[in-house]
PDB file of C-alpha atoms and ligand atoms in Angstrom:
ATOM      1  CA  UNK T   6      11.973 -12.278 -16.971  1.00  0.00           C
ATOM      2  CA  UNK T   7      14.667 -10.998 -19.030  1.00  0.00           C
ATOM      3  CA  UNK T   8      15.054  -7.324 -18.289  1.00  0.00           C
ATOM      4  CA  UNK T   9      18.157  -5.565 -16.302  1.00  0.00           C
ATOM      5  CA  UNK T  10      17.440  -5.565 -12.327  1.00  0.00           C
ATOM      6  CA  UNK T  11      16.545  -2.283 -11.582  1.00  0.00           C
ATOM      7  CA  UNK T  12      15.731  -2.530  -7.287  1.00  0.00           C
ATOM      8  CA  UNK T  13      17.825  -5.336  -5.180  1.00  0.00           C
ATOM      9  CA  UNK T  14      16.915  -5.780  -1.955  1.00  0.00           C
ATOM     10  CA  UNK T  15      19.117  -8.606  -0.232  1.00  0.00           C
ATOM     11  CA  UNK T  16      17.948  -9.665   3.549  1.00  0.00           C
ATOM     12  CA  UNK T  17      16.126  -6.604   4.285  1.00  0.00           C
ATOM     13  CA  UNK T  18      15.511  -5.868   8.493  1.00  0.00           C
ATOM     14  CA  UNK T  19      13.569  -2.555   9.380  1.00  0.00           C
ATOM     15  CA  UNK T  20      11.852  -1.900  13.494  1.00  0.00           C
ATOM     16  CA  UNK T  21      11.304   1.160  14.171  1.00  0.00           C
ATOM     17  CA  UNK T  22      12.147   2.782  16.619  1.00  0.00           C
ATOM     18  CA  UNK T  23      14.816   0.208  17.249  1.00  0.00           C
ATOM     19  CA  UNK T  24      11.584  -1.354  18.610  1.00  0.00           C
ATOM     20  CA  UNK T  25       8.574  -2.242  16.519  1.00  0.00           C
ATOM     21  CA  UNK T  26       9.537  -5.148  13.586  1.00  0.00           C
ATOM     22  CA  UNK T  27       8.461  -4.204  10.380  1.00  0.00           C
ATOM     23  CA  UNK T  28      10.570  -6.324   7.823  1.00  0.00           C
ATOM     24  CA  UNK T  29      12.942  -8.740   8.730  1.00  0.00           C
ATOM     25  CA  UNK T  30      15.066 -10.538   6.328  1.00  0.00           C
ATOM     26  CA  UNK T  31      13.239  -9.638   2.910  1.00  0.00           C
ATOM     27  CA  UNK T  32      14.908 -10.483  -0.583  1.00  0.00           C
ATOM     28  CA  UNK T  33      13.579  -9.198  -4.099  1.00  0.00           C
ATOM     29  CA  UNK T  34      14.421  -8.703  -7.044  1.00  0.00           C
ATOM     30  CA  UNK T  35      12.675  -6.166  -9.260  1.00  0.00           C
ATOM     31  CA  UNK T  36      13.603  -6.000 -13.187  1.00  0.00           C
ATOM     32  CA  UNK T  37      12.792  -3.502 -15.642  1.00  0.00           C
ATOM     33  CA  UNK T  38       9.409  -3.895 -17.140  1.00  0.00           C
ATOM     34  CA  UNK T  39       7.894  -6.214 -14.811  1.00  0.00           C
ATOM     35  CA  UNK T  40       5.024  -5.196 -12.241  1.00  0.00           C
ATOM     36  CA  UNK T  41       5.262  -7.270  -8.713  1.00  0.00           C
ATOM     37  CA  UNK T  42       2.829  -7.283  -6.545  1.00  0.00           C
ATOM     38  CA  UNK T  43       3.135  -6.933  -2.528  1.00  0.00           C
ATOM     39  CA  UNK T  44       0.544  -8.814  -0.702  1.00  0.00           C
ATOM     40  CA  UNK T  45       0.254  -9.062   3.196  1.00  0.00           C
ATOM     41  CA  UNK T  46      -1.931  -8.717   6.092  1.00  0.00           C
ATOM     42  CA  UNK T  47      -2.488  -5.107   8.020  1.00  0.00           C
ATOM     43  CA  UNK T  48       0.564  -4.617   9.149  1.00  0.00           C
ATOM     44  CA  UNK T  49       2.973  -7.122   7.736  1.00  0.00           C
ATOM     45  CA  UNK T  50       5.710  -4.461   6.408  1.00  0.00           C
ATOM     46  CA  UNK T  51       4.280  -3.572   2.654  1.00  0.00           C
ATOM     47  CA  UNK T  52       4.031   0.309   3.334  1.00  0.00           C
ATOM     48  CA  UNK T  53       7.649  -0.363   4.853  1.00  0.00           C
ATOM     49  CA  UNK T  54       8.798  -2.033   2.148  1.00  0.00           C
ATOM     50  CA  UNK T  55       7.981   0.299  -0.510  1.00  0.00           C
ATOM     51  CA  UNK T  56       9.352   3.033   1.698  1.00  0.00           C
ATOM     52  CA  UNK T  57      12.886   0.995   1.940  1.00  0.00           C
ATOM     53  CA  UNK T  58      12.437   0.894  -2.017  1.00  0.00           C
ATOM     54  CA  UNK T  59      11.972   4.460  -1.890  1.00  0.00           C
ATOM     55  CA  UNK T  60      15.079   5.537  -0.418  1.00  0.00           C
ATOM     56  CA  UNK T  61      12.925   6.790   2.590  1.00  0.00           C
ATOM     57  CA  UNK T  62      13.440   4.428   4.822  1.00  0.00           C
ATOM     58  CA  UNK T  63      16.698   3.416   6.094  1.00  0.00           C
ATOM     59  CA  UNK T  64      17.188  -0.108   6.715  1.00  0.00           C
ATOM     60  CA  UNK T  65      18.640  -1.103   9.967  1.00  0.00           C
ATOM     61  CA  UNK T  66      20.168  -4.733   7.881  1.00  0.00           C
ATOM     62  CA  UNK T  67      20.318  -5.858   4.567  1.00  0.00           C
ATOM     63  CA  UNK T  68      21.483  -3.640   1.403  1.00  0.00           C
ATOM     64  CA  UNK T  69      19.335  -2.202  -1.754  1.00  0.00           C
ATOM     65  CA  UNK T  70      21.276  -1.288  -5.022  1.00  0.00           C
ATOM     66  CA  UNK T  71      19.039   0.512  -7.606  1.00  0.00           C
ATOM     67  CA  UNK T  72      20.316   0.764 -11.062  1.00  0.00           C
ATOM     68  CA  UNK T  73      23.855  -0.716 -10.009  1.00  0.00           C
ATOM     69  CA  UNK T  74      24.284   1.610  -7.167  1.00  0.00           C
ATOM     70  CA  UNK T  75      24.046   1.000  -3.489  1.00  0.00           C
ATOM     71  CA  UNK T  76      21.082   3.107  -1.648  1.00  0.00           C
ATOM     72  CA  UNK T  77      22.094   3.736   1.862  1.00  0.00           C
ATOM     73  CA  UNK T  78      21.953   7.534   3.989  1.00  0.00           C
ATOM     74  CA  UNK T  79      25.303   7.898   2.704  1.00  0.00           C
ATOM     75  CA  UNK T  80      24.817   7.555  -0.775  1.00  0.00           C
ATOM     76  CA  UNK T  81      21.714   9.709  -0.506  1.00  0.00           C
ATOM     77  CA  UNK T  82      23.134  12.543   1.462  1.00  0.00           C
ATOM     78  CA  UNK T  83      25.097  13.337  -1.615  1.00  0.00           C
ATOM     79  CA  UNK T  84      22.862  15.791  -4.033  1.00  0.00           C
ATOM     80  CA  UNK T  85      23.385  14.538  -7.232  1.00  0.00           C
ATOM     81  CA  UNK T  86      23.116  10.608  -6.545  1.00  0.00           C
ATOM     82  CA  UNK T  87      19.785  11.889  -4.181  1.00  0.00           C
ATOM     83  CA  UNK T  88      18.359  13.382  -7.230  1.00  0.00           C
ATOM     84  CA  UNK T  89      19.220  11.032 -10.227  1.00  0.00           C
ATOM     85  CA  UNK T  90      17.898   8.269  -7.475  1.00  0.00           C
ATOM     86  CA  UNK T  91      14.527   9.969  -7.014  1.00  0.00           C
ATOM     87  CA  UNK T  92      13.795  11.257 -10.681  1.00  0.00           C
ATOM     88  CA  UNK T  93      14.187   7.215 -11.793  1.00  0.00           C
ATOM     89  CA  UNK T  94      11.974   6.069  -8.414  1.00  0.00           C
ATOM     90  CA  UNK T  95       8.468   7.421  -7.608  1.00  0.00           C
ATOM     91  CA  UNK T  96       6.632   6.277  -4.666  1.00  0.00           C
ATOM     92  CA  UNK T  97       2.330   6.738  -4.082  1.00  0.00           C
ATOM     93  CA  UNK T  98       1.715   7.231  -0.565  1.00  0.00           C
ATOM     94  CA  UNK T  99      -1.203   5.114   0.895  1.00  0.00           C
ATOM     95  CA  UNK T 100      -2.308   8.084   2.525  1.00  0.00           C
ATOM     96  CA  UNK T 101      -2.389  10.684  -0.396  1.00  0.00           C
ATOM     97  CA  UNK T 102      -2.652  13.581   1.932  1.00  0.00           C
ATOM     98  CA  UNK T 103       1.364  12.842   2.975  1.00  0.00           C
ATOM     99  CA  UNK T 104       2.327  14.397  -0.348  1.00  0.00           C
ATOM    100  CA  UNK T 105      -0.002  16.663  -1.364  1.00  0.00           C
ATOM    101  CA  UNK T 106       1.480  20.268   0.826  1.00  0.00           C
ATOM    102  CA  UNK T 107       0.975  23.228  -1.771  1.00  0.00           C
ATOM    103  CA  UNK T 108      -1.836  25.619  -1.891  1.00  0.00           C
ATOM    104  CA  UNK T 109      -3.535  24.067  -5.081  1.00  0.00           C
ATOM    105  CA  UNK T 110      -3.418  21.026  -6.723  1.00  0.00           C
ATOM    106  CA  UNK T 111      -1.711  22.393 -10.027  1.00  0.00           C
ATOM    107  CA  UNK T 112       1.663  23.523  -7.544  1.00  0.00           C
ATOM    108  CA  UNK T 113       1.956  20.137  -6.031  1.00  0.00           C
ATOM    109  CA  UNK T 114       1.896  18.632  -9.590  1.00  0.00           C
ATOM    110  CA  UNK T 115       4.100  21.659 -10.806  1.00  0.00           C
ATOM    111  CA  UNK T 116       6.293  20.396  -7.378  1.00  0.00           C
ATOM    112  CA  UNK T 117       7.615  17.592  -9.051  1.00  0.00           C
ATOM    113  CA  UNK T 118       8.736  19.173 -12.630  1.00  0.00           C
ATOM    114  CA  UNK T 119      10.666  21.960 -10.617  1.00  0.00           C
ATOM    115  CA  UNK T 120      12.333  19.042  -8.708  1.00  0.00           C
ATOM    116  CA  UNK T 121      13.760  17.956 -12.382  1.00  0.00           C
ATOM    117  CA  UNK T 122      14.632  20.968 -13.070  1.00  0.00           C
ATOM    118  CA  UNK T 123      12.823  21.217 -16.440  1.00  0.00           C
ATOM    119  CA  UNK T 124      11.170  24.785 -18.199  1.00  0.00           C
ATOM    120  CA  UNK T 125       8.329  26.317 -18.170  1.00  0.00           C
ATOM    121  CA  UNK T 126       7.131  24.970 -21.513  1.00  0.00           C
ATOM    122  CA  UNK T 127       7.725  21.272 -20.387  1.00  0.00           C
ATOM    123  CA  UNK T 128       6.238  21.989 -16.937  1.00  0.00           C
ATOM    124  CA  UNK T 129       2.746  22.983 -18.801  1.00  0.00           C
ATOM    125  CA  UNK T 130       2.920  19.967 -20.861  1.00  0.00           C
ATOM    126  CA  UNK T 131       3.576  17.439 -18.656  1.00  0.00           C
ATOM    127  CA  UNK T 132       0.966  19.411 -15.964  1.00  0.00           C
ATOM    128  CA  UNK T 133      -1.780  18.775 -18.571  1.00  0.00           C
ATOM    129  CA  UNK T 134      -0.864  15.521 -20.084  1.00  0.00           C
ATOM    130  CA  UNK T 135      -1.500  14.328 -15.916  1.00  0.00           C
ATOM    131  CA  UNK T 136      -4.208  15.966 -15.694  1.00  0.00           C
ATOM    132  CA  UNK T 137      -6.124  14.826 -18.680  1.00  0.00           C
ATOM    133  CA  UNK T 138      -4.958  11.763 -17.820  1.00  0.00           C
ATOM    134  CA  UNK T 139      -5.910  11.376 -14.406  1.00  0.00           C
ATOM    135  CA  UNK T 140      -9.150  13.278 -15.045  1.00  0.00           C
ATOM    136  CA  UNK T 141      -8.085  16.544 -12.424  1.00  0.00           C
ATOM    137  CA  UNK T 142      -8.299  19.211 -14.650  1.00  0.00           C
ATOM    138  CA  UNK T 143     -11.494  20.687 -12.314  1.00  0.00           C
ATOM    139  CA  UNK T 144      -9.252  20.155  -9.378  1.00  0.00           C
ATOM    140  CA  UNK T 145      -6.399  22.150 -10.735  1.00  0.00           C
ATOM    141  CA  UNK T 146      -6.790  25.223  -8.800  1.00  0.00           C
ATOM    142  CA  UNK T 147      -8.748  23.476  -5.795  1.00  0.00           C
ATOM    143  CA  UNK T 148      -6.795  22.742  -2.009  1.00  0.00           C
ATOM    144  CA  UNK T 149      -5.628  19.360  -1.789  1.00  0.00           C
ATOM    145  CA  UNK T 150      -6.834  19.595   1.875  1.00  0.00           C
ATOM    146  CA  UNK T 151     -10.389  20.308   0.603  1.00  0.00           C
ATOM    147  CA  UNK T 152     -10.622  17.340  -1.658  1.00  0.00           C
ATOM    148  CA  UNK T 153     -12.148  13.943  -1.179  1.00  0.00           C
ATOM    149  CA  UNK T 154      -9.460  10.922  -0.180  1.00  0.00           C
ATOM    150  CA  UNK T 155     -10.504   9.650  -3.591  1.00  0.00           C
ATOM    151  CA  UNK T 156      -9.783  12.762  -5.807  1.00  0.00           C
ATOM    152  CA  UNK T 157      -6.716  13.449  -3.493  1.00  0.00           C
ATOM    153  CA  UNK T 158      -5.465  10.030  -4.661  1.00  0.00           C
ATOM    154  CA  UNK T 159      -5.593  10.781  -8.390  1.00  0.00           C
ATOM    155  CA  UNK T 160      -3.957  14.446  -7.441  1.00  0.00           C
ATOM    156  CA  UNK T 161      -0.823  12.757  -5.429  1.00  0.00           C
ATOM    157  CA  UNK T 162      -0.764   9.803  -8.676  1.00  0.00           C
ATOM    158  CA  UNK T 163      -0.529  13.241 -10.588  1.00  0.00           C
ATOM    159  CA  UNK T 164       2.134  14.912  -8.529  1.00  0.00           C
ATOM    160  CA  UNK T 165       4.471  11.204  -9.570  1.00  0.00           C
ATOM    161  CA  UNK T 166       3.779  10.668 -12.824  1.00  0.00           C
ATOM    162  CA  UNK T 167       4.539  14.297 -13.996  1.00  0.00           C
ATOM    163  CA  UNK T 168       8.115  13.054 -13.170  1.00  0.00           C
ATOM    164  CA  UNK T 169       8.087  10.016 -15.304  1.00  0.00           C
ATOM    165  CA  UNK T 170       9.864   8.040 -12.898  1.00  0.00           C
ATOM    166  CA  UNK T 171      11.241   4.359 -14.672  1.00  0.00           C
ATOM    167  CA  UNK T 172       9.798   2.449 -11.335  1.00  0.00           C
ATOM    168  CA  UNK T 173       6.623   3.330 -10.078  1.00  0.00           C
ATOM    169  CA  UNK T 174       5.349   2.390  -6.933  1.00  0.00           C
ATOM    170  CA  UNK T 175       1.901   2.222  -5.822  1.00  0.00           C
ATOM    171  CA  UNK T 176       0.791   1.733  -2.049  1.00  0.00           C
ATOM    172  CA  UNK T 177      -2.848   0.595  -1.985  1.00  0.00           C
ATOM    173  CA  UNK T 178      -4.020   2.487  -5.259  1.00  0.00           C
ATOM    174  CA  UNK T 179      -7.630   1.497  -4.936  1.00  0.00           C
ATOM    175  CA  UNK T 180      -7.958   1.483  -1.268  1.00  0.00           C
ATOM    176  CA  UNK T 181     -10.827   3.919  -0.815  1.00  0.00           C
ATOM    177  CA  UNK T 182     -12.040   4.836  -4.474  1.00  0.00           C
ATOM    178  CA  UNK T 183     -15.452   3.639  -5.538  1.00  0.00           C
ATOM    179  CA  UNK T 184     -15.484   0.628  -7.634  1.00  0.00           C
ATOM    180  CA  UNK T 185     -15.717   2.977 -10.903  1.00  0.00           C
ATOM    181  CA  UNK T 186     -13.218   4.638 -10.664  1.00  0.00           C
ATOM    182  CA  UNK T 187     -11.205   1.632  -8.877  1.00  0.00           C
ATOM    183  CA  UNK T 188     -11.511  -0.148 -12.351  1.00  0.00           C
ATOM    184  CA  UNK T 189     -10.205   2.685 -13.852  1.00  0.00           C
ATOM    185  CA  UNK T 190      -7.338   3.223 -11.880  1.00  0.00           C
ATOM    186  CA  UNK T 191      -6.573  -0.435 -12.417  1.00  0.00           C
ATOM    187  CA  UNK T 192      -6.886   0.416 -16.526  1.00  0.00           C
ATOM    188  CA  UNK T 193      -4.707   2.715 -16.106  1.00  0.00           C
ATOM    189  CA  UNK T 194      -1.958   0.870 -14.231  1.00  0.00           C
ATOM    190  CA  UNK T 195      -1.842  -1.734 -16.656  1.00  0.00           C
ATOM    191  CA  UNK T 196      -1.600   1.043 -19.472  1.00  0.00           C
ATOM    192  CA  UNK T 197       1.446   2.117 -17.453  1.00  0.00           C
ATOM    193  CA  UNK T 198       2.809  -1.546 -17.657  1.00  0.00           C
ATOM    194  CA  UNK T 199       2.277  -2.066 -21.318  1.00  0.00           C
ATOM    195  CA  UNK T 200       4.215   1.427 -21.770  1.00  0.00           C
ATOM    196  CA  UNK T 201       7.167  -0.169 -20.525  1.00  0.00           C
ATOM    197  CA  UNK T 202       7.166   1.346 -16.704  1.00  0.00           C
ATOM    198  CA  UNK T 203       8.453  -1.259 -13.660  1.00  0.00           C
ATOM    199  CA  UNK T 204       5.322  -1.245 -11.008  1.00  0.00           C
ATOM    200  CA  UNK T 205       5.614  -2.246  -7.296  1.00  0.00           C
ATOM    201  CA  UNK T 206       1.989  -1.891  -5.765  1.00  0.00           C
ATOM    202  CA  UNK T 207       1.200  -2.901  -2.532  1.00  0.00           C
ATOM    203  CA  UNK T 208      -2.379  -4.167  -2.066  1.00  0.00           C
ATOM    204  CA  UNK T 209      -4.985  -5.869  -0.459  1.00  0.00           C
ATOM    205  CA  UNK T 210      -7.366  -5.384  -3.837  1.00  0.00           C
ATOM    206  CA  UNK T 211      -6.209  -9.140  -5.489  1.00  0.00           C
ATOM    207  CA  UNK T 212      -8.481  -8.593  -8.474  1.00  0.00           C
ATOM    208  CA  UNK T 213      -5.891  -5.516  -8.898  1.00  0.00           C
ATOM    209  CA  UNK T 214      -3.006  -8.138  -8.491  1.00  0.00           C
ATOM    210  CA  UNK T 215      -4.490 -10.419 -11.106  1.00  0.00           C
ATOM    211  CA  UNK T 216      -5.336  -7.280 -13.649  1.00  0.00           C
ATOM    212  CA  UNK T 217      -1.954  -5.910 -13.211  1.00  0.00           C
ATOM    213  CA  UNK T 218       0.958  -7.751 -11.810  1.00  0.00           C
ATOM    214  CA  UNK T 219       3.612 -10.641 -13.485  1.00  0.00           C
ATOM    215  CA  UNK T 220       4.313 -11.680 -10.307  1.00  0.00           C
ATOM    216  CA  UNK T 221       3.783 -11.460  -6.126  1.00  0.00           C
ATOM    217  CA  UNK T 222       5.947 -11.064  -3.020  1.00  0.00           C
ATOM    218  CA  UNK T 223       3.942 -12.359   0.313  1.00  0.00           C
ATOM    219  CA  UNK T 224       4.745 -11.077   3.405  1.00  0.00           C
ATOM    220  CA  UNK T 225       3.511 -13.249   6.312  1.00  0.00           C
ATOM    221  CA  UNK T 226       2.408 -11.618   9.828  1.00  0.00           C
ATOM    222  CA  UNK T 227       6.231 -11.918  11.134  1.00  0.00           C
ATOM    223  CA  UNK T 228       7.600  -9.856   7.940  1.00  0.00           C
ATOM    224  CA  UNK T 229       9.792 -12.929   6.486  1.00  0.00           C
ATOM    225  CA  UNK T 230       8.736 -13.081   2.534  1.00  0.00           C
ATOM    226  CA  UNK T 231       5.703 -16.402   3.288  1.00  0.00           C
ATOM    227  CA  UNK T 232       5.962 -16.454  -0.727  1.00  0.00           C
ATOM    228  CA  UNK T 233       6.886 -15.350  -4.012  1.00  0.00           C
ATOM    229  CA  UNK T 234       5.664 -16.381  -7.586  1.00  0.00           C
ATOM    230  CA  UNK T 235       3.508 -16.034 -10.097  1.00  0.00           C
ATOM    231  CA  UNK T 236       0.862 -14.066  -9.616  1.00  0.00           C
ATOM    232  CA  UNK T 237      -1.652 -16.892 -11.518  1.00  0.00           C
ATOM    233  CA  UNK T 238       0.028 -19.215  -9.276  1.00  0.00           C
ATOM    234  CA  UNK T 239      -0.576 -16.787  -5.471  1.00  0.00           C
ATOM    235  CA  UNK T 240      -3.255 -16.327  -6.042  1.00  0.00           C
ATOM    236  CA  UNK T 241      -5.030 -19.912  -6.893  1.00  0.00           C
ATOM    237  CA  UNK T 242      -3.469 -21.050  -3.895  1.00  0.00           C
ATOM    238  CA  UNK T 243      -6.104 -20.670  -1.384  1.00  0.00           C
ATOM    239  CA  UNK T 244      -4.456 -21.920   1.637  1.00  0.00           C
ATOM    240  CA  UNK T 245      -1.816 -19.737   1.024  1.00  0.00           C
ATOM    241  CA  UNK T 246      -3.860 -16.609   0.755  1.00  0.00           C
ATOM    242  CA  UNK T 247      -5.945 -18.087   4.036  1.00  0.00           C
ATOM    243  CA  UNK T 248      -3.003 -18.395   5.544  1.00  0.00           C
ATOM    244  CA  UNK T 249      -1.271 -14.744   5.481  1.00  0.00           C
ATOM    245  CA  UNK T 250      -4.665 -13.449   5.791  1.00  0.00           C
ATOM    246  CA  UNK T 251      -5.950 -11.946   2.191  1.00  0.00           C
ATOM    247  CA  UNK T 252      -8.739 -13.749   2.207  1.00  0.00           C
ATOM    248  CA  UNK T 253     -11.031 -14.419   5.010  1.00  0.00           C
ATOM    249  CA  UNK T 254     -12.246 -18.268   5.904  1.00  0.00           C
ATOM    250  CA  UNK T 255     -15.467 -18.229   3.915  1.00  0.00           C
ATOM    251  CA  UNK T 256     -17.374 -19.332   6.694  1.00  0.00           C
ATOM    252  CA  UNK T 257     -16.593 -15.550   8.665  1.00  0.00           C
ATOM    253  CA  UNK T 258     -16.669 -13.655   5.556  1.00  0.00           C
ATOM    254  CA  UNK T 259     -20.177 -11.789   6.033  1.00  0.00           C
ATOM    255  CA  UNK T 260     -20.431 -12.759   9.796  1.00  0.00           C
ATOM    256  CA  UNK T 261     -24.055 -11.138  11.597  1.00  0.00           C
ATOM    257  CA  UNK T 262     -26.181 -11.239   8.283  1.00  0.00           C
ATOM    258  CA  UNK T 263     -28.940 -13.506   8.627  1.00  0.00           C
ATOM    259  CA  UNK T 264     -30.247 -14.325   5.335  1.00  0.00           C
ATOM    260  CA  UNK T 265     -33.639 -13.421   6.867  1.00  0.00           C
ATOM    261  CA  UNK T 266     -33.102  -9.757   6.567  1.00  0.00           C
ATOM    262  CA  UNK T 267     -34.023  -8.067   3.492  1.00  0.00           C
ATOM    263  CA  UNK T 268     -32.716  -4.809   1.779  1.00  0.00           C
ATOM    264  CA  UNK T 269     -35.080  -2.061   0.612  1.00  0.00           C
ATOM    265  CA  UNK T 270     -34.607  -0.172  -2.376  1.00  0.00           C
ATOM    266  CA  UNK T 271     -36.198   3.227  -3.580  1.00  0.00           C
TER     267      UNK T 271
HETATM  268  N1  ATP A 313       6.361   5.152  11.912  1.00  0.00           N
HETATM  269  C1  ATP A 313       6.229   3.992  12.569  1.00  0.00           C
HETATM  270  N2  ATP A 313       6.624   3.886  13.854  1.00  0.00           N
HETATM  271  C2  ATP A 313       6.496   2.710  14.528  1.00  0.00           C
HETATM  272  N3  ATP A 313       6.018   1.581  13.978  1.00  0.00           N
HETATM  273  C3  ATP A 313       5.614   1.642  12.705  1.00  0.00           C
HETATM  274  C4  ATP A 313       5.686   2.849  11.918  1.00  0.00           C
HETATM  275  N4  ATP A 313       5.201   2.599  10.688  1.00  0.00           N
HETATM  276  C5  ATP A 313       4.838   1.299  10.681  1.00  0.00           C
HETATM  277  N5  ATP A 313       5.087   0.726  11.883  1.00  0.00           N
HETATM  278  C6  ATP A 313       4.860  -0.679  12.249  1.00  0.00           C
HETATM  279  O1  ATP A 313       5.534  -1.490  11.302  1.00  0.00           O
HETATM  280  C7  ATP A 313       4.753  -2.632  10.957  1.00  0.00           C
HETATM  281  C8  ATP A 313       4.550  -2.675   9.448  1.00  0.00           C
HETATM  282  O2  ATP A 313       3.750  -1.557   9.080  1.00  0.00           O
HETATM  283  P1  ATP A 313       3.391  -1.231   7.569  1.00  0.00           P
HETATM  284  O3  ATP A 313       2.686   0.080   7.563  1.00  0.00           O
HETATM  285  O4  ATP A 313       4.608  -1.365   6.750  1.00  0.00           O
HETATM  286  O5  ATP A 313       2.390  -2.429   7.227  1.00  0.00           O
HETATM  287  P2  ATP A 313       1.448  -2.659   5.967  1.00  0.00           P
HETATM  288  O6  ATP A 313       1.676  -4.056   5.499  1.00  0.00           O
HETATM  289  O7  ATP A 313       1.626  -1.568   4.986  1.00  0.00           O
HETATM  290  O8  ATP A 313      -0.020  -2.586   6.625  1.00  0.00           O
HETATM  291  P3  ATP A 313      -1.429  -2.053   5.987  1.00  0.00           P
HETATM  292  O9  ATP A 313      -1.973  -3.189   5.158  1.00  0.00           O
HETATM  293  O10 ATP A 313      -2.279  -1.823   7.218  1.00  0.00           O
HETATM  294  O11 ATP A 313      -1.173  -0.806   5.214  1.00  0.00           O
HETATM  295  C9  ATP A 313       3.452  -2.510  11.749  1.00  0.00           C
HETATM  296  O12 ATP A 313       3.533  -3.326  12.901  1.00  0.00           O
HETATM  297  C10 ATP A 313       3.396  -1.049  12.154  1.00  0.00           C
HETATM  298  O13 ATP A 313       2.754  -0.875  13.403  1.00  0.00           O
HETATM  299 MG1   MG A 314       0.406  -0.128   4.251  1.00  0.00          MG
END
């Protein structure tokens, strides 16, 4: 990889709460252009660590520089670093209703431009370029609340991408979207890629791995990194993948289904 590092994280510790782990002692290095993939069980810190990345969650040891800069509270509580940092990092809740809060789908997505700053001709432009892309425009004037998880998830990848953030990071992007418009979400994350963008996504979907990413980060059940590499090279090795729980020992994989049992079709 020969791109500038864009995200450093260097021996990473988050519990909440001063209580519950969720990373402890995670190192990565993220440079421009390259898409990295974040694999782990339920629970092993991925949400966490894209938050970290995010400049929403603190980190309690460890440091993160993005774009030569050290991210801490401090550095964020002043306005201007805050704002350069988040116009250059946009994050894709796993749950889609966190960042959808205006009255209609078109304000959240308009949300975002005002955040930049930009005009009212720019705003329009970049409002339907998302939405043509993302296949909303129906939803435009519809509550976020009143929409299905899946269309909510295309709305809150809307209310990102109309910033045009350099690193984009996805948590779970397919996780509840049929398998149509799964495969299209995974089309268009690779589009993304090819334009250029850096991608962290966090997933459990590895056939969105393999589309998508250059290379993995595995976080093991205690939140230490249990691997990094290739992605070609994660995910071919299966005791690996057995082992920090993305795939499930064949033998339990469809546990309770006699083969006896038949399904009937209309
Ligand atoms: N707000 C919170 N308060 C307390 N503990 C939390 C909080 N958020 C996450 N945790 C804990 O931190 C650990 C890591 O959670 P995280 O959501 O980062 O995992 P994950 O890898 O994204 O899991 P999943 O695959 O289920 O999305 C878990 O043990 C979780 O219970
Ligand atoms: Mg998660």
């Amino acid at each position: 990889m020969s791109g500038d590092v864009l995200l450093s994280g260097e021996r990473l510790g988050h519990r909440y709460l001063d209580r519950f782990p969720a990373l402890d002692d995670v190192s990565l290095e993220l440079r421009e252009g390259e898409a990295l993939a974040l694999l782990g069980a339920n629970g092993s810190g991925k949400s966490t660590l894209l938050k970290v990345l995010a400049g929403l969650v603190p980190c309690q040891s460890g440091t993160l520089t993005a774009f030569g800069e050290p991210v801490s509270e401090e550095a964020l509580a002043d306005h201007a670093t805050n704002a350069r940092f988040r116009s250059r990092v946009g994050l894709v809740f796993q749950n889609p209703a966190a960042q959808l809060f205006s009255a209609t789908v078109e304000e959240d997505l308009r949300f975002g431009c005002r955040q930049l700053g930009l005009d009212a001709a720019e705003t329009g432009r970049r409002v339907a370029e998302a939405a043509d892309l993302l296949g909303i425009g129906e939803l435009l004037d519809r509550s976020p609340a009143h929409l299905s998880v899946g269309q909510q998830k295309r709305a809150a990848i809307g209310s990102v991408l109309v910033m045009s953030p350099q690193v984009l990071l996805f948590d779970e992007p397919t996780a509840s979207l049929d398998p149509r418009t799964a495969d299209w979400l995974t089309g268009l994350l690779r589009s993304l890629r090819d334009a250029g963008r850096t991608l962290v996504i966090a997933t459990h979907d590895l056939d969105l791995a393999a589309a998508v990413t250059d290379r993995c980060l595995v976080l093991g059940e205690d939140h230490r990194p249990a691997a990094t590499g290739p992605t070609p090279a994660v995910l071919a090795d299966q005791d690996l993948l057995t082992e920090a729980n993305l795939v499930a020992p064949s033998a339990s994989r469809h546990p309770g289904h006699p083969p006896s049992i038949t399904v009937e079709r209309r």
